XYZ file of N, CA and C in Angstrom:
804
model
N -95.667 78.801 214.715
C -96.039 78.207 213.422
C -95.166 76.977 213.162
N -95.812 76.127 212.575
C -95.020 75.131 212.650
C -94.113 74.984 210.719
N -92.697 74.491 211.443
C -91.920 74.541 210.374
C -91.958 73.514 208.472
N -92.721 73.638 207.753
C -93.440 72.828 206.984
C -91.679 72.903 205.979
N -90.760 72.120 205.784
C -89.454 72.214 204.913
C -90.004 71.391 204.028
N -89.278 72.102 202.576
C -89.449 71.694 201.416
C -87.609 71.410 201.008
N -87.544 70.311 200.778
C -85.464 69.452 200.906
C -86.073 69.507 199.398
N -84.960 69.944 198.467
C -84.871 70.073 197.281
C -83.224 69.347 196.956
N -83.881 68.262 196.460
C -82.387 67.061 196.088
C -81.670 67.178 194.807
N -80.313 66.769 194.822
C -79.502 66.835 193.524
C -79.329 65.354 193.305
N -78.109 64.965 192.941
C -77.776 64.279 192.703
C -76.022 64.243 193.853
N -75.674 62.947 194.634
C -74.225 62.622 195.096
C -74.438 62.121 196.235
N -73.601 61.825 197.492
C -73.627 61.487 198.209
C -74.101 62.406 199.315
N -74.575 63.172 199.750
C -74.453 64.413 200.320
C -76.038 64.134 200.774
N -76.867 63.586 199.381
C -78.222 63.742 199.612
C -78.989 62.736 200.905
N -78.339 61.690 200.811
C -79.104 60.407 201.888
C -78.832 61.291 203.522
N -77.418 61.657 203.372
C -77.179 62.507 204.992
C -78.500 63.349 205.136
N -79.014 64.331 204.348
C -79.287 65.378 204.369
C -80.805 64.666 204.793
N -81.146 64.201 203.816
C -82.631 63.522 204.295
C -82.886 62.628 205.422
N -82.109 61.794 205.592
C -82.161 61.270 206.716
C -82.398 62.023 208.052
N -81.457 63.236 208.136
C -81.063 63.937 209.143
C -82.838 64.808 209.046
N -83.479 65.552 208.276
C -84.106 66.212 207.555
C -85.653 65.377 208.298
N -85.403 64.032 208.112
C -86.783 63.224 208.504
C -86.591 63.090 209.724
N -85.770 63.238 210.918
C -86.153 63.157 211.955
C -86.195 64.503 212.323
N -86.229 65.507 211.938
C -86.544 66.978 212.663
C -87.901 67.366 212.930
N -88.325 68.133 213.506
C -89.330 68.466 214.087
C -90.168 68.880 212.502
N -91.582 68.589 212.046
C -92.245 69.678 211.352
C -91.918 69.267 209.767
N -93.288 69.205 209.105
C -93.623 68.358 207.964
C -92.693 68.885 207.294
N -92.139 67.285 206.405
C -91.060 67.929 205.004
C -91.487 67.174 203.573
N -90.817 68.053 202.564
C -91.358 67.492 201.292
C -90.390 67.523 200.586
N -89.902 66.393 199.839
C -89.033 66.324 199.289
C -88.850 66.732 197.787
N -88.219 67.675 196.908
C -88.250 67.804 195.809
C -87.310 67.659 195.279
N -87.464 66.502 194.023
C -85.934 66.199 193.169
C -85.776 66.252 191.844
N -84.142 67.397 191.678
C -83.895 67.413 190.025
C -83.079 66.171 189.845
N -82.920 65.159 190.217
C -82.043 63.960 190.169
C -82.840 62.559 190.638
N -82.495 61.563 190.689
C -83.240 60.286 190.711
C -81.898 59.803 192.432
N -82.449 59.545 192.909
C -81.915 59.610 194.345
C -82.392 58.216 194.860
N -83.736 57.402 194.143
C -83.884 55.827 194.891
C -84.476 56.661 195.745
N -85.545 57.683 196.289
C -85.987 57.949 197.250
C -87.270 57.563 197.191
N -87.730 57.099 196.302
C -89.248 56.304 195.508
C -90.404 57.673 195.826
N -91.374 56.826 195.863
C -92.621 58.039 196.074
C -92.339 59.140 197.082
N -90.853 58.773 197.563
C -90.953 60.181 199.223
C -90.642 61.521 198.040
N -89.871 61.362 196.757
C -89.404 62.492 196.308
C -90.698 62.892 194.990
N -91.189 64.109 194.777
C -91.963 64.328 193.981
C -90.536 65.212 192.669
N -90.783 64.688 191.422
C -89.953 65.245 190.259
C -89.932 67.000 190.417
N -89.236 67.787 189.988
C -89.726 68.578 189.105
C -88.586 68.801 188.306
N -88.677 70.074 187.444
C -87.793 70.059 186.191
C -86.849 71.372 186.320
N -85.989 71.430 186.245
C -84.676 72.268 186.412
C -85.300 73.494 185.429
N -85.720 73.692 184.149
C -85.807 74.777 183.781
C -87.393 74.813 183.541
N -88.094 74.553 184.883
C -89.251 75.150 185.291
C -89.912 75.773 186.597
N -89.246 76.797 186.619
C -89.080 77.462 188.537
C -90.693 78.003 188.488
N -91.626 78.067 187.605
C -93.237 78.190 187.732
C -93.553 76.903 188.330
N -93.448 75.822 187.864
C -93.619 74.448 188.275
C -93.370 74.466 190.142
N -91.750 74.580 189.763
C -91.193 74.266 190.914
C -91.967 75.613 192.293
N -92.218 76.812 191.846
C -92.647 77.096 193.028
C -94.630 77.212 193.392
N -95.004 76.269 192.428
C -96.121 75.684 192.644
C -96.308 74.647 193.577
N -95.541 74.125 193.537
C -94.984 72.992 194.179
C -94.825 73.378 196.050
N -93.497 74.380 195.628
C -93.317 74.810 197.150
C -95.044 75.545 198.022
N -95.779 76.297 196.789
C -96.565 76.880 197.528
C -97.744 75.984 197.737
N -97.955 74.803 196.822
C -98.946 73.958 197.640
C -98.469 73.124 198.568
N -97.502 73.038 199.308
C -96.814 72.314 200.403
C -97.215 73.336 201.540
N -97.466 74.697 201.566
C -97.617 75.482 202.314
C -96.121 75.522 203.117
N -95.260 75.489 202.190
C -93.484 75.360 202.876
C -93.392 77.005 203.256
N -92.637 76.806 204.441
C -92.312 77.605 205.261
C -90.442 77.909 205.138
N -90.152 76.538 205.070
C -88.355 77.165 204.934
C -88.027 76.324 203.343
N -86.823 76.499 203.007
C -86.588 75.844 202.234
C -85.022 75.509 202.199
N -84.225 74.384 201.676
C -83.584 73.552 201.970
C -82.670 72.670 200.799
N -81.580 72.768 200.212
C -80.797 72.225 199.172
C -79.864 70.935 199.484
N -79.905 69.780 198.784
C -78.390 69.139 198.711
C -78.335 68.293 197.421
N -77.441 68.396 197.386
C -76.534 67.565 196.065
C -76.612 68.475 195.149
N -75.869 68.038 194.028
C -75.316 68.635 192.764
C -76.824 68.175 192.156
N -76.508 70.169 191.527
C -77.518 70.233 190.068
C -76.913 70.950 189.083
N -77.102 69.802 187.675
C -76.288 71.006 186.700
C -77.780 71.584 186.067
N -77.987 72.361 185.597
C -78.428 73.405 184.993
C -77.782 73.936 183.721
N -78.657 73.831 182.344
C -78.270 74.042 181.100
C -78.287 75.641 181.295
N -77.662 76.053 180.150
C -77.802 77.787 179.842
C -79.384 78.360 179.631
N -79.994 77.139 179.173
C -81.515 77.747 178.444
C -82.166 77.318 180.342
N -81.701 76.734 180.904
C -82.965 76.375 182.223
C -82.384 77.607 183.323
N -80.989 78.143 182.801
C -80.618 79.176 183.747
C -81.160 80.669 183.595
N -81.770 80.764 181.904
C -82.171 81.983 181.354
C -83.516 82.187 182.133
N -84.572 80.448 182.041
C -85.875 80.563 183.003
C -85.869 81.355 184.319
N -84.909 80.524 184.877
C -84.847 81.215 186.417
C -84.580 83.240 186.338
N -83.900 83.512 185.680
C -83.543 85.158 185.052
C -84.958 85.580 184.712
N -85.557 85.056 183.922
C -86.963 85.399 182.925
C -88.418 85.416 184.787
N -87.563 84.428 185.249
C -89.187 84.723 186.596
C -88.928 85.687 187.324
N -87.440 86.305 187.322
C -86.939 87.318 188.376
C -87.101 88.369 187.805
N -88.000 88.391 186.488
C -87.558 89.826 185.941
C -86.575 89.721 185.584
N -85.600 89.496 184.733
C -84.217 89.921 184.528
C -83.864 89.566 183.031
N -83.264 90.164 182.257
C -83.449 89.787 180.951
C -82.562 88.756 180.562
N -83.097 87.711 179.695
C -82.875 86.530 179.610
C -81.133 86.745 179.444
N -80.698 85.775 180.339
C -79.047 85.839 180.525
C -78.576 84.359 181.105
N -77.384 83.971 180.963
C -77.001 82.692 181.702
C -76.566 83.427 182.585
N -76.727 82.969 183.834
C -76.563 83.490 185.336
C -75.548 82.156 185.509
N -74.182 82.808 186.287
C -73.496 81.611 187.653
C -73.758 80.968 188.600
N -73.854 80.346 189.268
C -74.143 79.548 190.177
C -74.170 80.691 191.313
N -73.135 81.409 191.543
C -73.370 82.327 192.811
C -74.700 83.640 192.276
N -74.669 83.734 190.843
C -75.682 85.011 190.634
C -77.092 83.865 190.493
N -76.977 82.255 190.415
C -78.472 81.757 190.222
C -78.850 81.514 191.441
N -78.252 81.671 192.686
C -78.531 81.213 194.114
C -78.877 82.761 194.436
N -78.248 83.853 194.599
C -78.742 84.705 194.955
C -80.167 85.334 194.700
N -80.471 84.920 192.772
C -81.742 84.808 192.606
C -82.787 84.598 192.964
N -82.673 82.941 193.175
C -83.453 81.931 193.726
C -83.783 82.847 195.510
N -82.584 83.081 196.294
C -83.327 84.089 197.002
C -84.139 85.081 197.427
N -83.833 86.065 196.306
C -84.553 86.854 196.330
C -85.994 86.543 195.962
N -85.830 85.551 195.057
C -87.728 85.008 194.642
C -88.527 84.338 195.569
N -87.613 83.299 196.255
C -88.218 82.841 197.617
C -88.312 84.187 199.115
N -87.208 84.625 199.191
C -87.935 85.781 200.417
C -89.075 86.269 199.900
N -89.398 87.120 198.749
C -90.466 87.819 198.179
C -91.615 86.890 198.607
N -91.781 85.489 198.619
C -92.552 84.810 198.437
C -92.796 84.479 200.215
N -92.021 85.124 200.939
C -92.247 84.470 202.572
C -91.577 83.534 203.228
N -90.273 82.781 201.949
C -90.030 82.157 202.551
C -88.450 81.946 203.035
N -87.910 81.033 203.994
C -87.109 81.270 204.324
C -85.800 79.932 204.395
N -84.328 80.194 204.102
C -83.901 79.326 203.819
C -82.608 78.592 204.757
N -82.897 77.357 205.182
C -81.817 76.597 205.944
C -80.877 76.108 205.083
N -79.617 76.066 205.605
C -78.494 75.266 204.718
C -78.373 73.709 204.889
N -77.652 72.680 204.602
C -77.967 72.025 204.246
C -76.509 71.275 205.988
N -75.942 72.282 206.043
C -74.917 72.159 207.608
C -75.907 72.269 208.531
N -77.293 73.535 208.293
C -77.700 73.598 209.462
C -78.669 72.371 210.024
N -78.962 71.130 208.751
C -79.853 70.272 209.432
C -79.124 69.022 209.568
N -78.074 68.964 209.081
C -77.052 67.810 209.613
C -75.501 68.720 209.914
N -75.588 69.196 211.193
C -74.469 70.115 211.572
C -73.211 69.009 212.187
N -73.340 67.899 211.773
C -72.545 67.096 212.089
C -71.477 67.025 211.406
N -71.819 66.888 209.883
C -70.973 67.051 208.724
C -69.965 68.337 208.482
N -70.626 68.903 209.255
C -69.440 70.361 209.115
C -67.503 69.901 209.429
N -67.192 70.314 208.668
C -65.328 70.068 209.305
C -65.310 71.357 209.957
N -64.769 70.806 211.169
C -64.109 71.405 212.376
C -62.083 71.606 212.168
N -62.660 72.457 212.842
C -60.560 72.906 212.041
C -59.291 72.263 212.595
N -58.649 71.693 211.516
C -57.165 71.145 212.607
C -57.222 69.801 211.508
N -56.630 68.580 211.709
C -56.456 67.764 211.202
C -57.178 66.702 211.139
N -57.796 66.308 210.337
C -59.144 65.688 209.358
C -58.990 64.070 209.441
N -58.230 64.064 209.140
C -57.643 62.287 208.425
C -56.542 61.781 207.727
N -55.507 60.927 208.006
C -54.680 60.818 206.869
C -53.205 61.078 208.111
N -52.156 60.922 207.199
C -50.657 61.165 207.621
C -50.661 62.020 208.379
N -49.767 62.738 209.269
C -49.763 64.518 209.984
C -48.987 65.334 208.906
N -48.916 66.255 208.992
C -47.678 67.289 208.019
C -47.221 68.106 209.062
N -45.896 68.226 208.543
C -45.626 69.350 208.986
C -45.747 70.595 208.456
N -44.935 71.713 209.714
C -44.998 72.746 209.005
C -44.883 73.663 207.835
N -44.254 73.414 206.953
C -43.742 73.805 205.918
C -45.130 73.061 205.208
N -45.205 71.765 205.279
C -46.675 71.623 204.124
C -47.969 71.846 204.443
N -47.942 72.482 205.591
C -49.397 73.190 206.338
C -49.271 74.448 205.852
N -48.497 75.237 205.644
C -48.262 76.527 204.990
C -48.487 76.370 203.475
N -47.772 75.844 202.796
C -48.160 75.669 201.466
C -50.022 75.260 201.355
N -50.449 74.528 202.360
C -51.939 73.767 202.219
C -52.611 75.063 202.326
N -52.237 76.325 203.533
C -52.921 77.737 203.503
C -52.838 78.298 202.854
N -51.901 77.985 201.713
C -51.525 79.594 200.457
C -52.433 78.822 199.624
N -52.491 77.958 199.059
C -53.857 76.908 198.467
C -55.078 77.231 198.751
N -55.339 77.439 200.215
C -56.771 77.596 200.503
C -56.896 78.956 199.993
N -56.734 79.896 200.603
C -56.208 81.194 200.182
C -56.476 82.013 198.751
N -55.745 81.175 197.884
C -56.151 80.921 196.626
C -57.486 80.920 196.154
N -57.473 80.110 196.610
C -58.592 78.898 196.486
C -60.300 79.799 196.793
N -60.107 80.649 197.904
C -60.934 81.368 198.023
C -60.774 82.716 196.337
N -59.868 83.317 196.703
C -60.031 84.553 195.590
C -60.797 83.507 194.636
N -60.226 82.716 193.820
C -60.600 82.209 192.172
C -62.033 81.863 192.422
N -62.583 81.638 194.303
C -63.682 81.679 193.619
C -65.022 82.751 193.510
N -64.087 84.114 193.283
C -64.954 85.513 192.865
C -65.146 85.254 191.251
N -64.308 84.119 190.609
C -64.638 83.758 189.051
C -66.109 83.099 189.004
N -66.703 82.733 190.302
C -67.791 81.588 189.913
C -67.579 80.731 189.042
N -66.753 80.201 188.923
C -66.570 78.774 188.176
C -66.143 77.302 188.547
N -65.693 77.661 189.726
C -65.845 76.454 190.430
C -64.855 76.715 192.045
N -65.124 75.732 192.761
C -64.581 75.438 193.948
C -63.300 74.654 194.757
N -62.708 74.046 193.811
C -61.676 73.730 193.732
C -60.476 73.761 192.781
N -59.136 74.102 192.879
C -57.761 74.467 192.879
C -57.032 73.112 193.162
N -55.885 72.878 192.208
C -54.663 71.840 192.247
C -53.612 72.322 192.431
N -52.510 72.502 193.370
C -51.626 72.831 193.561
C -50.460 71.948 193.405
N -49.484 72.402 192.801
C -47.631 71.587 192.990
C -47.115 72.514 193.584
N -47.163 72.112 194.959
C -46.441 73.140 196.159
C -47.491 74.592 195.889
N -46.635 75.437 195.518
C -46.900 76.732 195.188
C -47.427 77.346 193.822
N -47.237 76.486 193.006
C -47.691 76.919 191.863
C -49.245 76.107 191.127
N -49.871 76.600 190.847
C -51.088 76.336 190.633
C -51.415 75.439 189.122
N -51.518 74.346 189.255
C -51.811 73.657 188.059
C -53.302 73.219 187.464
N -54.088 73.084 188.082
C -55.512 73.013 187.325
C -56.739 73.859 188.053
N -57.451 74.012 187.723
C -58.872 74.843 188.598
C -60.166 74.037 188.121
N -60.996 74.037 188.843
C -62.195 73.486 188.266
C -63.302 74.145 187.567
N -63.728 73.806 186.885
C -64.827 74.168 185.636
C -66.020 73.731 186.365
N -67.018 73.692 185.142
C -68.279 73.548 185.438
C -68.363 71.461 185.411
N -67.540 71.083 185.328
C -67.181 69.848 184.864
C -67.371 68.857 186.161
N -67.353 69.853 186.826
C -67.134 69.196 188.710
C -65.719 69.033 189.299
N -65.673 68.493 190.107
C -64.225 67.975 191.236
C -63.699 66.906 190.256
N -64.657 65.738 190.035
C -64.207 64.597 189.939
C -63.361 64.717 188.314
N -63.896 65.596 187.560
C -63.456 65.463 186.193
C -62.149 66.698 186.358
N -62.036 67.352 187.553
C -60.838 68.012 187.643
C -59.144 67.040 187.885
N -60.333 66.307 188.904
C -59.221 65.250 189.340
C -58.474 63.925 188.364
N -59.272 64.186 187.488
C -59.103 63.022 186.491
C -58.145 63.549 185.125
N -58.335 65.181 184.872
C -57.718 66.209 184.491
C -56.207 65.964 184.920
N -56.168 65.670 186.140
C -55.161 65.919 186.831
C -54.142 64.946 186.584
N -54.838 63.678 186.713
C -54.467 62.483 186.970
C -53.574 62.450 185.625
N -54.639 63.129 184.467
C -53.499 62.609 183.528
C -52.345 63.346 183.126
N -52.372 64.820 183.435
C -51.354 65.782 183.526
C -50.016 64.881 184.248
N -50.443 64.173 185.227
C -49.536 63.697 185.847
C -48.787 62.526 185.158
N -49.569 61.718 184.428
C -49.139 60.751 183.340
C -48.603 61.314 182.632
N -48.507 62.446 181.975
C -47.853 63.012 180.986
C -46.579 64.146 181.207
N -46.557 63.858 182.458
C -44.933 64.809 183.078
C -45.381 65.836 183.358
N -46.345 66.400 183.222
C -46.756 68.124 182.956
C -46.547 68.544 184.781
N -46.992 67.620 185.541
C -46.854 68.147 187.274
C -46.560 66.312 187.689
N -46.228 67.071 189.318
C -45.995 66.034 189.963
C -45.228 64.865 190.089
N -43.573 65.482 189.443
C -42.861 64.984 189.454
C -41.912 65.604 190.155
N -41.841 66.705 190.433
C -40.453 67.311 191.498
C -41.096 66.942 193.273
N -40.324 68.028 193.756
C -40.432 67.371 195.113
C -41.615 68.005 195.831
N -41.988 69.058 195.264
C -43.438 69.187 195.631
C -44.805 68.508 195.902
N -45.350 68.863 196.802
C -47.030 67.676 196.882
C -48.031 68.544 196.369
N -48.838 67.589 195.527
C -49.914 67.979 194.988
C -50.961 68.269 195.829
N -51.692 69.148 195.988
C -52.469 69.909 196.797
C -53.627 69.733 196.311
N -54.886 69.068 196.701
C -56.115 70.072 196.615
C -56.778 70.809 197.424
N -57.270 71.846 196.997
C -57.949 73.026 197.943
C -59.201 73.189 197.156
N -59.982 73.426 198.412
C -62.050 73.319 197.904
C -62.184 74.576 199.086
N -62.564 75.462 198.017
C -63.482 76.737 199.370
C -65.086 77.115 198.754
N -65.857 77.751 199.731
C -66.907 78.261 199.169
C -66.617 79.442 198.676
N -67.721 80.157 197.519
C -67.367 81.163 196.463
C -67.944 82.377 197.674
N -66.571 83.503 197.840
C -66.839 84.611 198.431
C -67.917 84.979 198.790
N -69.282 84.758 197.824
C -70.768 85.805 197.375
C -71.381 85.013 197.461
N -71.272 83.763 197.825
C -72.541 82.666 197.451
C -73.072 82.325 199.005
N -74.611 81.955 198.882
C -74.715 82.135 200.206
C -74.984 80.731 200.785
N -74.666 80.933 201.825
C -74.270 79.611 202.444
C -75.307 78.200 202.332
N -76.982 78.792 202.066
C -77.868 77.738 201.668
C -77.688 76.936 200.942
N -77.047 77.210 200.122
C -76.652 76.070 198.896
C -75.166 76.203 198.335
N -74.698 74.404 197.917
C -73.721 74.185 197.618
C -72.466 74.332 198.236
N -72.274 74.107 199.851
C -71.305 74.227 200.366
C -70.603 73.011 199.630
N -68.707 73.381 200.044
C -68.232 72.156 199.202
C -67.974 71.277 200.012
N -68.121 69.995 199.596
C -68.212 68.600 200.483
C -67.503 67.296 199.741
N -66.222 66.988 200.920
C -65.119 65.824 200.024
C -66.127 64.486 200.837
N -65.521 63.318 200.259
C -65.628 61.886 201.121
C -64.940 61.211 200.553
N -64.941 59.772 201.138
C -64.287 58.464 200.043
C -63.900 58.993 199.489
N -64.645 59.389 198.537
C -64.500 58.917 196.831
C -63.816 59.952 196.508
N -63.584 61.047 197.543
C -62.475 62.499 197.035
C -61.362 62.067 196.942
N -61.578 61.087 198.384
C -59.986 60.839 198.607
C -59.449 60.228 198.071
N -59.896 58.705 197.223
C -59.704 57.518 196.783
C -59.296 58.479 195.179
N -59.963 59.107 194.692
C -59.936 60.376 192.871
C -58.407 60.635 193.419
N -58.417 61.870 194.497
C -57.159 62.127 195.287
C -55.824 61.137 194.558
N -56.028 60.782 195.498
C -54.829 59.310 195.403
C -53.981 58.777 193.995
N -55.680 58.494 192.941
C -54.942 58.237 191.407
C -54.252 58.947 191.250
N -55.155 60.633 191.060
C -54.394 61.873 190.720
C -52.950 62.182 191.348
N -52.797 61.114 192.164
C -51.091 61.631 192.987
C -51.195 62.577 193.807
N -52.370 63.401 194.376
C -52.650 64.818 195.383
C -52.820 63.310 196.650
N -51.708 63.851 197.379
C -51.633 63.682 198.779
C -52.212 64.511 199.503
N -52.373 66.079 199.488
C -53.336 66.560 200.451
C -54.504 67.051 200.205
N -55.563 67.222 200.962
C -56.659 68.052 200.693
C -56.403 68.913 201.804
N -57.229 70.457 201.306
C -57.364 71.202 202.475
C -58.735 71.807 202.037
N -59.661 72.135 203.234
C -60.645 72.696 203.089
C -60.840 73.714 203.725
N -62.318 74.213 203.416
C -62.248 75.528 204.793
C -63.023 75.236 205.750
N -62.770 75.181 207.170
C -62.995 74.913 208.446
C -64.521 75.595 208.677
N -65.530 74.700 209.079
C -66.871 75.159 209.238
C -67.583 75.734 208.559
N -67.083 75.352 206.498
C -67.797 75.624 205.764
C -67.477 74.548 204.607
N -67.847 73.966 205.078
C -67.305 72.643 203.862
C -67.508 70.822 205.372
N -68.539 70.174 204.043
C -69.346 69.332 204.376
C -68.348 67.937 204.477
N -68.024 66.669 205.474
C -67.122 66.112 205.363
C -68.431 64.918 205.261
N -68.133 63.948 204.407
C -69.203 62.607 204.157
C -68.666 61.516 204.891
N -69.479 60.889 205.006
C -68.644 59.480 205.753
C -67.650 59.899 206.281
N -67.325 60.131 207.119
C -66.264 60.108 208.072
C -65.568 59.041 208.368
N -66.443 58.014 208.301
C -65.151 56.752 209.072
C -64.557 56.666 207.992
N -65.696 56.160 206.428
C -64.660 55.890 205.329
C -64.082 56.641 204.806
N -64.223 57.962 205.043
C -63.047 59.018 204.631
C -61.926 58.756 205.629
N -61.959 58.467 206.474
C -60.720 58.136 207.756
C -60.056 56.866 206.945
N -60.520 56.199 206.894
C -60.009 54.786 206.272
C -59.019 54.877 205.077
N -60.259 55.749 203.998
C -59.401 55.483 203.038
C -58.372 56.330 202.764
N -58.097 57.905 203.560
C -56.828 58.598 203.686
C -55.887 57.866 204.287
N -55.768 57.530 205.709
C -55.150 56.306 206.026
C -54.676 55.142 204.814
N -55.553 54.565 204.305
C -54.972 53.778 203.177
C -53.843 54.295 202.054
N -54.705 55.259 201.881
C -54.088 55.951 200.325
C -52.984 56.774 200.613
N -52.808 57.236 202.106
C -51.874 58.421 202.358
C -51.793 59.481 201.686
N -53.451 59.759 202.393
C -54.000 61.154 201.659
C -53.991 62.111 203.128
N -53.790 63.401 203.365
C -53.822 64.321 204.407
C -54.909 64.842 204.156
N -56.119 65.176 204.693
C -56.900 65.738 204.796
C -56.870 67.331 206.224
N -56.767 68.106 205.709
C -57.079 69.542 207.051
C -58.096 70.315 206.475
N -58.399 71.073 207.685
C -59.444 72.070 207.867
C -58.840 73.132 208.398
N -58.933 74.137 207.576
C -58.240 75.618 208.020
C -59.472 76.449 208.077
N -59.058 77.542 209.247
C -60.032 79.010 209.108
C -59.665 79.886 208.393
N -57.945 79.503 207.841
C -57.905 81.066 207.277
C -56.656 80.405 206.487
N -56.316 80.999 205.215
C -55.182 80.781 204.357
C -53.832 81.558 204.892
């Protein structure tokens, strides 16, 4: 049977990889977007708190797999919809309980879901050292008790990234995103609160324990690193073959510039 993918777009950088990669694969694809992406007539709209819409959509495509990238926020009332088609009584669901959903409504329905690594498996970080200065030992250990971290907090479902001063934990991310964590950060740091002793500011990004790998792996580039930098976080650490790396050269570049460390760990 031939593979008919339905690429369901957000909004960030994440999305042009994904499609690009997506249009040269074997077997008709259709693009569906909660975000405005410049993809012109290739992307057909639909609306975040209309999953009747949206799997009208998938089922007149005659889609066979289905397929996520970029950021979608989702209000409380468009998260209750998705609850209300599953049967489930109207509730704001998390991101890890609205993905598991969304599963279960699509298997029921036949269909089946690729991640967004498995059609550009290029982007995956591979483990060991990324970009940027080397560290040593002592701040490769601190970068694993971070990741580490970084994994438990995210059984909270609330977000995917952790700020570290050395060992002690100074910001977490909200529903707000990375970038407004980092900016959080930035000014903590203006205001004495961190990042003034001899410790390095850490960030750590893992995927949430329960969430399944189709959607929302976490993914730095540039522009992590360059946020990085204001904020005074010299390192990033991620988790090794689950977390999406963008641009590569200009993530190489601009750690190099900024004297940002970028690694990829398997394990905290």
């Amino acid at each position: 049977m031939e593979r008919r993918l339905t690429l369901v777009v957000g909004s960030g950088a994440l999305v042009p990889h994904v499609v690009a990669a997506a249009s040269k694969a074997a077997g008709s694809l259709q693009i569906l977007g909660f975000g405005s992406q410049g993809l012109g007539p290739r992307m057909i709209p639909v609306r975040a708190g209309d999953p009747e819409d949206f799997f009208e959509k998938v089922a007149s495509f005659r889609t066979t797999h289905l397929a996520f990238a970029g950021a979608v926020r989702l209000a409380d009332a468009e998260r209750e919809a998705w609850a209300r088609l599953a049967g489930m009584p109207a509730q704001t669901l998390g991101d890890t309980s609205l993905s598991n959903v969304l599963a279960t409504i699509g298997r029921d329905r036949g269909l089946s879901f690729v991640g967004a690594h498995e059609i550009a498996p290029d982007l995956l970080a591979a483990e060991g050292h990324v970009a940027g200065p080397l560290v040593d030992a002592a701040l490769r250990e601190q970068a694993g008790f971070a990741l580490a971290r970084c994994r438990e907090a995210g059984r909270l479902d609330l977000g995917q990234a952790l700020v570290f001063s050395g060992h002690r934990l100074v910001a977490a991310e909200d529903i707000a995103g990375t970038d407004a964590l980092l900016r959080r950060v930035r000014r903590y740091r203006e205001q004495g609160l961190t990042g003034d002793g001899g410790g390095r500011l850490i960030l750590a990004k893992a995927s949430k324990p329960e969430q399944p790998a189709f959607v929302d792996l976490p993914a730095i580039g540039p522009k992590t690193v360059a946020n990085c930098a204001l904020a005074g976080i010299s390192l990033i650490v991620v988790e090794a073959g689950r977390t999406l790396l963008l641009n590569r050269a200009a993530l190489a570049a601009t750690a190099d510039e900024k004297g940002v460390t970028v690694l990829a760990l398997s394990d905290g």
